[in-house]
Short mmCIF file of C-alpha atoms and ligand atoms in Angstrom, two decimals:
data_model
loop_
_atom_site.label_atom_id
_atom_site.label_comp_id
_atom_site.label_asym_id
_atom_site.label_seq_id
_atom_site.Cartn_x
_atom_site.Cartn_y
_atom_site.Cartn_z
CA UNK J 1 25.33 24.32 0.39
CA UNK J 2 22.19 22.24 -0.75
CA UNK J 3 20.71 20.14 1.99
CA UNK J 4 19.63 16.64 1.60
CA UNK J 5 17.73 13.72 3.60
CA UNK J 6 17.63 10.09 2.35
CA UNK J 7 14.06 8.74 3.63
CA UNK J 8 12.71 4.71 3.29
CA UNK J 9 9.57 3.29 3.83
CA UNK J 10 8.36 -0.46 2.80
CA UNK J 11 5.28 -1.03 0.82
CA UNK J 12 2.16 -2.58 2.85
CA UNK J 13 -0.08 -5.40 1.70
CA UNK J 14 -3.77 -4.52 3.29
CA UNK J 15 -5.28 -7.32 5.38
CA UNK J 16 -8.65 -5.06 4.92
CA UNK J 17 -8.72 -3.08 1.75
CA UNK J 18 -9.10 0.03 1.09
CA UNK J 19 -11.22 0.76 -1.99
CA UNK J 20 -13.33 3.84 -2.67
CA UNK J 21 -13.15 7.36 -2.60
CA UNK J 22 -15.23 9.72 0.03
CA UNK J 23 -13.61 12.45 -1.61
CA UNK J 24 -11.33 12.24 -4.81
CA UNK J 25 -9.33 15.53 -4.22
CA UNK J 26 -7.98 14.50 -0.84
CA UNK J 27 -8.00 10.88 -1.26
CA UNK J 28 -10.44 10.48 2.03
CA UNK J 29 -11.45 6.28 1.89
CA UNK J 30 -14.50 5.41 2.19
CA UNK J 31 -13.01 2.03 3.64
CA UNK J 32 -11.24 1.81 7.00
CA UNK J 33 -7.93 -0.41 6.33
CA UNK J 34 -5.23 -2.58 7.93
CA UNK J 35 -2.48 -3.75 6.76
CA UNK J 36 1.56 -5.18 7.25
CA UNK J 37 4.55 -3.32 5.76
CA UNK J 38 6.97 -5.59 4.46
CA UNK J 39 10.75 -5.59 4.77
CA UNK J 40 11.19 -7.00 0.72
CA UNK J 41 9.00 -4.07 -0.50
CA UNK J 42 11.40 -1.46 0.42
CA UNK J 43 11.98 2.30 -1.24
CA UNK J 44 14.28 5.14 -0.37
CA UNK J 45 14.19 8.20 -1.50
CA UNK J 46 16.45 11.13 -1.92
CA UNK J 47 15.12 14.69 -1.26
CA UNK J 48 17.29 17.63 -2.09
CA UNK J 49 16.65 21.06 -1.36
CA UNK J 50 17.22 22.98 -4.80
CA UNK J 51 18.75 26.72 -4.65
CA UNK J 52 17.67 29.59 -6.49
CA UNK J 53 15.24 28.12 -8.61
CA UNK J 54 12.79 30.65 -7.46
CA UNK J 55 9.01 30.16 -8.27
CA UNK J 56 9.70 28.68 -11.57
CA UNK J 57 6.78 26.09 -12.51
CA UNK J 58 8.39 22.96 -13.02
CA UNK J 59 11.30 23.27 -11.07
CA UNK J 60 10.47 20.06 -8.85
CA UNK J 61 13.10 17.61 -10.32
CA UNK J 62 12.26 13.81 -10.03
CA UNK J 63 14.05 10.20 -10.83
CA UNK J 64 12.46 6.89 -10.62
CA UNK J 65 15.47 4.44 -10.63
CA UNK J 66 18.33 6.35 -11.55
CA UNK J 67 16.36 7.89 -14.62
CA UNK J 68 14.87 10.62 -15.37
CA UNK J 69 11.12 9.59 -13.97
CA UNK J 70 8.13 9.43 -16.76
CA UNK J 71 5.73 12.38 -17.41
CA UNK J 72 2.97 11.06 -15.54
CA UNK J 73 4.94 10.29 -12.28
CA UNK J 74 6.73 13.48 -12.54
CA UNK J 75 3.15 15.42 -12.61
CA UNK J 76 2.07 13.57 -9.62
CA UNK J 77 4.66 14.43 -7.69
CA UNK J 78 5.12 17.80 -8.96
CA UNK J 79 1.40 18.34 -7.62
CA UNK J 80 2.08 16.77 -4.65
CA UNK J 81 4.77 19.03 -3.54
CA UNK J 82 2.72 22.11 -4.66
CA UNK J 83 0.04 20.51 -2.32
CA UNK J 84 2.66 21.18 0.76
CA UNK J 85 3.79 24.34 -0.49
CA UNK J 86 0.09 25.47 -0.49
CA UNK J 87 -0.14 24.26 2.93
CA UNK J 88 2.42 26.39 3.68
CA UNK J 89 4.22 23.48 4.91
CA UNK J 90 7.93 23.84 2.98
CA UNK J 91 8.95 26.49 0.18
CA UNK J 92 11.33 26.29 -2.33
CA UNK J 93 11.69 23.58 -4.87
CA UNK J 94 13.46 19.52 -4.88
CA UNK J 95 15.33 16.95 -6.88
CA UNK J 96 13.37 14.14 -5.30
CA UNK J 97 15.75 10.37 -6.02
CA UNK J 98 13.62 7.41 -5.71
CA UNK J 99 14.76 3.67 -5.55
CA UNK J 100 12.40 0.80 -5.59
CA UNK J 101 14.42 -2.39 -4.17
CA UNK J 102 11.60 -4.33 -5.62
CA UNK J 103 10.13 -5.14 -9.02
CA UNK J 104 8.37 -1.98 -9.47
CA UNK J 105 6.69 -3.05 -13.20
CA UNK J 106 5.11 -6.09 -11.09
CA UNK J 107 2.51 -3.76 -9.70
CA UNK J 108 3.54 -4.21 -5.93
CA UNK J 109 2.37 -1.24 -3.92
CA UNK J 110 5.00 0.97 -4.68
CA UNK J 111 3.24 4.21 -4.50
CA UNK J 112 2.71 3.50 -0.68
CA UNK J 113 6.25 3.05 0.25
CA UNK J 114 7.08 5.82 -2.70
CA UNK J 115 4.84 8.09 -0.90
CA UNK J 116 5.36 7.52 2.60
CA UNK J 117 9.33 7.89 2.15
CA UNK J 118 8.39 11.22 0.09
CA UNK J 119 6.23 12.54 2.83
CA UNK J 120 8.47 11.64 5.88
CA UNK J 121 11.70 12.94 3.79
CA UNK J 122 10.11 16.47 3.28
CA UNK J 123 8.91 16.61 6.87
CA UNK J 124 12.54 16.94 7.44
CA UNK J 125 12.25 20.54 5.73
CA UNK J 126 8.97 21.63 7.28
CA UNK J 127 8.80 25.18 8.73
CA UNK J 128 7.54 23.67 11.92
CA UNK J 129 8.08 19.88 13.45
CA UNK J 130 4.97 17.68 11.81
CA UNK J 131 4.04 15.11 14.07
CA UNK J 132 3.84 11.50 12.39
CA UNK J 133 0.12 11.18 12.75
CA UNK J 134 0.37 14.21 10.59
CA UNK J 135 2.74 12.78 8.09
CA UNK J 136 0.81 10.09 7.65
CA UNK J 137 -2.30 12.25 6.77
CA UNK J 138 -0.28 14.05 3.84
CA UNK J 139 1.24 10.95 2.94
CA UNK J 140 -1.86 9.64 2.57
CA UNK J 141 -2.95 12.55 0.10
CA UNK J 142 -0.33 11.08 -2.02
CA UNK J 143 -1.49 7.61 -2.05
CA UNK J 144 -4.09 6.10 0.13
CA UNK J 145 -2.03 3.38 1.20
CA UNK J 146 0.99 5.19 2.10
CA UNK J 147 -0.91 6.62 5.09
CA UNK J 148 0.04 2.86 6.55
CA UNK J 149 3.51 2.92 5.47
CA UNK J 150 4.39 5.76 7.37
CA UNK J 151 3.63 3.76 10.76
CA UNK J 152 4.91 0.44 9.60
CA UNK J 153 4.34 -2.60 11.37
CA UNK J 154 0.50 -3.13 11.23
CA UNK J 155 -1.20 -0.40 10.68
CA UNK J 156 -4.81 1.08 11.02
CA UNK J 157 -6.16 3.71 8.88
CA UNK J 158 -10.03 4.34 9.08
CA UNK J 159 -12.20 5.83 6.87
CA UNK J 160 -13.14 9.68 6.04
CA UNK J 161 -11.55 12.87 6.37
CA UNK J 162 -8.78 13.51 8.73
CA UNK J 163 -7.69 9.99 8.57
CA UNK J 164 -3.95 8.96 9.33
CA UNK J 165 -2.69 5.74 10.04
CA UNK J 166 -1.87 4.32 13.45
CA UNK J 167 0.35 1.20 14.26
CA UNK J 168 -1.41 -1.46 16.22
CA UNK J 169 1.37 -3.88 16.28
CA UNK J 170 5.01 -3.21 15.67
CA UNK J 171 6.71 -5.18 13.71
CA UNK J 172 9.10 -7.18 16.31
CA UNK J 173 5.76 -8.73 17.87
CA UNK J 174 3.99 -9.35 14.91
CA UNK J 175 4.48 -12.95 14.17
CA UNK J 176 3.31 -13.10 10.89
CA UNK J 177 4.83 -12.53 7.53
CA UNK J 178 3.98 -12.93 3.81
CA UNK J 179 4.55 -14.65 0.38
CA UNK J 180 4.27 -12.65 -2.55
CA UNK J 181 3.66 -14.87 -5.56
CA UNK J 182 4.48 -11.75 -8.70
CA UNK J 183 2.90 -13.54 -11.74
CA UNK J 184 2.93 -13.29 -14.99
CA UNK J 185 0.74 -10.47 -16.47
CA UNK J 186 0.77 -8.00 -18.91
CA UNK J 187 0.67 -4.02 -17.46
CA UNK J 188 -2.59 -3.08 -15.62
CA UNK J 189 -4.63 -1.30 -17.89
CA UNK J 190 -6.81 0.46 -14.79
CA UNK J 191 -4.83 1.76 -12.06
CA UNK J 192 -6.50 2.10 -8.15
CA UNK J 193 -7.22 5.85 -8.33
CA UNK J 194 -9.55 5.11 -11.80
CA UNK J 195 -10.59 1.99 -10.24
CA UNK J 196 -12.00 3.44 -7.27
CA UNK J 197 -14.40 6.23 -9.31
CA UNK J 198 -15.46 3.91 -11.50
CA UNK J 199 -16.31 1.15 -8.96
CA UNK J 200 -18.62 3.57 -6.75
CA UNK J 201 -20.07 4.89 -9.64
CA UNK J 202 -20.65 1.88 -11.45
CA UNK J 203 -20.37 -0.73 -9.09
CA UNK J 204 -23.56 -2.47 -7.99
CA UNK J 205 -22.56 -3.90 -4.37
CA UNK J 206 -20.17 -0.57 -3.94
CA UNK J 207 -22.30 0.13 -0.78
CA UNK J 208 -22.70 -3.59 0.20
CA UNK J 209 -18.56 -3.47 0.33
CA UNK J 210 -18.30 -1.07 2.13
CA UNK J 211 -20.52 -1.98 4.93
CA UNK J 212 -18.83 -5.58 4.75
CA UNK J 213 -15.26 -3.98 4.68
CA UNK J 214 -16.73 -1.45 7.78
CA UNK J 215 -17.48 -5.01 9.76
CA UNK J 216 -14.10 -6.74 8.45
CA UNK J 217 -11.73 -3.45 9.83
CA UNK J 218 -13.80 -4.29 13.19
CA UNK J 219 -13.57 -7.49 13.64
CA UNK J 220 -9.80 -7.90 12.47
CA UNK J 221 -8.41 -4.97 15.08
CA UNK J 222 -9.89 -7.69 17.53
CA UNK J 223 -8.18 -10.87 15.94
CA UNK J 224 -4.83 -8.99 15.40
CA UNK J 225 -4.58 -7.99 18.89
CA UNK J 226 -5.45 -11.87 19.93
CA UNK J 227 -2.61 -13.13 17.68
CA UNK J 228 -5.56 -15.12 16.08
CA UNK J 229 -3.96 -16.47 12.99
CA UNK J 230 -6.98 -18.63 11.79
CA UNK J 231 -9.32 -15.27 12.27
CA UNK J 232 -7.18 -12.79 10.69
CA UNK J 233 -6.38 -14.88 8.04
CA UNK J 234 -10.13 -15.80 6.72
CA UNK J 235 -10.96 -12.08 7.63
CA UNK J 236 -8.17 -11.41 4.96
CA UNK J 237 -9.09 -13.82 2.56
CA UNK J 238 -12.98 -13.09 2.52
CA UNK J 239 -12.04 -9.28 2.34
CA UNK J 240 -10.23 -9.15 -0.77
CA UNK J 241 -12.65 -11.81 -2.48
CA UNK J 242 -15.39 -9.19 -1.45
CA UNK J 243 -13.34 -5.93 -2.78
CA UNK J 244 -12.70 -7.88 -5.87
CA UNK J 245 -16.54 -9.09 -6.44
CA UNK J 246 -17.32 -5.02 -6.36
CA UNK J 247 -14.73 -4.43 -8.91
CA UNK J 248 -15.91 -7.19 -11.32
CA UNK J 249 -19.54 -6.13 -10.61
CA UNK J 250 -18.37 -2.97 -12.01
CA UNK J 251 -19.29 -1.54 -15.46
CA UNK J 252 -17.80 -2.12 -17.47
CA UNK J 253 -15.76 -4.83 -15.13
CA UNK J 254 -12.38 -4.61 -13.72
CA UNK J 255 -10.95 -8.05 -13.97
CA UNK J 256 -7.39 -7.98 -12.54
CA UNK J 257 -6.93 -11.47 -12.28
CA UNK J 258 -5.16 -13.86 -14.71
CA UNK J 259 -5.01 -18.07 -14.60
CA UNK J 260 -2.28 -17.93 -12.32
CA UNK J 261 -4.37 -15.84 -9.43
CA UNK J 262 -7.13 -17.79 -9.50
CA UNK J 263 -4.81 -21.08 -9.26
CA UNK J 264 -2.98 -19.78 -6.60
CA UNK J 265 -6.62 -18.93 -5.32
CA UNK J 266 -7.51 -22.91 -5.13
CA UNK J 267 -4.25 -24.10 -4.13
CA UNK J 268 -4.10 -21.89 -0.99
CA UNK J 269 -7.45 -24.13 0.01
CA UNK J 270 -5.53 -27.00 -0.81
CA UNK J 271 -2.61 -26.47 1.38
CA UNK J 272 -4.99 -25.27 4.53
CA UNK J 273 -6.51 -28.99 4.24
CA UNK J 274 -3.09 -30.32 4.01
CA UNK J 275 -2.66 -28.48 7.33
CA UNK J 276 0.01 -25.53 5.83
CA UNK J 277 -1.72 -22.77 6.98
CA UNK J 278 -1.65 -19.72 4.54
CA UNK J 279 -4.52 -17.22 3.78
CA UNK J 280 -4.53 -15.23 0.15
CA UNK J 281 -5.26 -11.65 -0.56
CA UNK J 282 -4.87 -9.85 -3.85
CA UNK J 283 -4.63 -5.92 -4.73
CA UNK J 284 -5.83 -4.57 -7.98
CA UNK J 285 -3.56 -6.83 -9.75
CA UNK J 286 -2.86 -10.41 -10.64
CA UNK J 287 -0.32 -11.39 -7.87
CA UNK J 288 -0.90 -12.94 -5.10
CA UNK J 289 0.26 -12.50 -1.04
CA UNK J 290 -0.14 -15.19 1.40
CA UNK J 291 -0.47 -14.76 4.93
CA UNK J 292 1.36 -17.43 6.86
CA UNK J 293 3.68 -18.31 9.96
CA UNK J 294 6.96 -16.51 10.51
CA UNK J 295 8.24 -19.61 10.76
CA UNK J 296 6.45 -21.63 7.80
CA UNK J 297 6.79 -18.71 5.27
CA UNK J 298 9.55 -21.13 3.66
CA UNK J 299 7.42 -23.60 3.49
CA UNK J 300 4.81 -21.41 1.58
CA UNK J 301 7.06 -20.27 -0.74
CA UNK J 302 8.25 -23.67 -1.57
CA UNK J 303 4.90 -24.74 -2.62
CA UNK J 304 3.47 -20.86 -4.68
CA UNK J 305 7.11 -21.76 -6.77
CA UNK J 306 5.88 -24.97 -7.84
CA UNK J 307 2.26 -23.17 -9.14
CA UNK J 308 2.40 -22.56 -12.88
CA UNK J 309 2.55 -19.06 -14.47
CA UNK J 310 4.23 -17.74 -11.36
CA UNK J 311 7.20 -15.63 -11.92
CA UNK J 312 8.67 -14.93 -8.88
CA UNK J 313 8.56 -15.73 -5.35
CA UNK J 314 9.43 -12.67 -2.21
CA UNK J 315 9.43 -13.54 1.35
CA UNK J 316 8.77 -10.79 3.40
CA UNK J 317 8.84 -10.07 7.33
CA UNK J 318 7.11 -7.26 9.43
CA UNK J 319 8.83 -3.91 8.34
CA UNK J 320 8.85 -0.84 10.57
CA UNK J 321 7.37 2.70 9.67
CA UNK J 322 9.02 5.67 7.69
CA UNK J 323 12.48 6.70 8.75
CA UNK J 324 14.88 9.24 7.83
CA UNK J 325 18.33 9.97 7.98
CA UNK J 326 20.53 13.37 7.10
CA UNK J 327 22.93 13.10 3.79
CA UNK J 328 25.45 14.36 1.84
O1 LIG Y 401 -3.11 3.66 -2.33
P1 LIG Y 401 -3.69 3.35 -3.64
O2 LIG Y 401 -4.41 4.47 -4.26
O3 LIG Y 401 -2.67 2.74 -4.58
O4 LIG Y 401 -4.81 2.19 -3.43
C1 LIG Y 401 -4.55 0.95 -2.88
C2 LIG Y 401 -5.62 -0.01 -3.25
C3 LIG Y 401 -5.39 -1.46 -2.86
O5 LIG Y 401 -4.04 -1.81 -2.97
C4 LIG Y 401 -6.19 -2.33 -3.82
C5 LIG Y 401 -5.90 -1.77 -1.46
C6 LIG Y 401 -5.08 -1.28 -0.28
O6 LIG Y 401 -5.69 -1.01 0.75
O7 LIG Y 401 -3.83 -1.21 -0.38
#
């Protein structure tokens, strides 16, 4: 009979980005990053041990969403799990099953959850017991950001080779959450990997963010262990506005923004003078997450759904790390 493990993971919005590439093949970041996995951003995956397909090339069978998943995603993951059979880490090949409980075309972080799920589910059919520190290093050959899903909570990952996430808060004593404002926006037309070369090869202040996002990491593993909302949150703001002023410095520019982001942008000021305090940050996309209160995340929301040319509103509260569970 055919084994099979259902893993989930929740996507992660970074507090301090990760952006650049110390080395493309193994996805080491030049950036140390934090972030917070939320419970709205979740993804589980199926992994099922296939028989007797041998050696075949190919054989790695994958579904995004009940279908049949898309060329490119299917490569990517095909390569993936060659990259842990060359490890000698598992053999054999999979029918990997993944769901997105989120709006996966909005261009949240799905590849971190997607990722971290994969990598925890197949650690289930390691040779030898991988410890998680260890998961989240292969996760994070996947996807960058999936190194901090496999932790959950919030999570460290610094920069350079070796690196694996740790959790510096769990999730139960974090007492923050987030808004995601999804707005509207036509498909990204330059995804993070592509971003990232072209933004330290072509990026004028590429080395001024990364000494700024080197001080940022610092600094914020100080205020999140305070519980200092006001200090986390500029910390946040500032470091996305700083990632984002590399990658429109770049040639030719990455712009991800659209009207909405940059309204959402002013109003956040707005409401902080108002006395509703919420900080932005924004991935390498158009939407926007606030930072806010447990407890006046409701309040948030009620004022991103009144901002024009947003589309949808998620609330989402401190997730935990990677889990798995045996199935049929
Ligand atoms: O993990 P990747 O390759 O999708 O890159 C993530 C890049 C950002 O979302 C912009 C920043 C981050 O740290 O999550």
């Amino acid at each position: 009979m055919s084994r099979a493990v259902l893993a989930t993971a929740h996507a992660n919005i970074a507090l301090v980005k990760y952006w650049g590439k110390k080395d493309s093949q193994r996805n080491d970041p030049a950036t140390p990053s934090l972030s917070l996995a939320l419970d709205v951003l979740r993804t589980e995956t199926r992994i099922e041990q296939l028989e007797g397909s041998g050696d075949l090339p190919g054989a790695d069978l994958v579904e995004l969403d009940g279908q049949p998943a898309g060329e490119k995603t299917t490569r990517r993951i095909r390569a993936y799990l060659e990259a842990w059979r060359q490890e000698g880490l598992i053999a054999g090949h999979f029918r990997i099953s993944s769901v997105n409980h989120f709006p996966t075309a909005a261009g949240l972080a799905s590849s971190a959850s997607g990722f971290a799920a994969l990598a925890a589910g197949l650690a289930a059919f390691a040779k030898k017991k991988i410890p998680r520190r260890e998961i989240s290093r292969l996760a994070r050959m996947g996807s960058g950001s999936a190194a901090r899903s496999v932790p959950g909570g919030i999570a460290a990952l610094p920069a350079g080779h070796q690196a694996a996430a740790r959790r510096i808060l769990p999730p139960e004593k974090t007492p923050w959450g987030m808004v995601v404002a999804v707005v509207e926006a036509p498909p990204k037309s330059v995804g993070s990997t592509e971003g990232m070369i072209r933004s330290r090869l072509a990026s004028p202040y590429f080395n001024a963010w990364v000494a700024t996002a080197r001080k940022d990491y610092r600094r914020m593993l100080r205020a999140v262990k305070e519980l200092d909302l006001a200090t986390v949150g500029h910390h946040t703001e500032n470091n996305a506005l700083a990632m984002h002023a590399c990658m429109i410095a770049t040639r030719p520019r990455l712009m991800y923004w659209s009207a909405a982001t940059l309204e959402l942008l002013r109003c956040v000021q707005v409401w902080r003078e108002q006395g509703l305090e919420a900080y932005a940050t924004i991935d390498a996309g158009p939407h926007v997450c606030f930072l806010a209160r447990r407890e006046e995340l409701a309040l948030v929301a009620a004022e991103v759904e009144k901002v024009s040319g947003v589309q949808r509103v998620l609330v989402g509260l401190p997730a935990p790390g990677a889990e798995v569970v045996p199935c049929s």
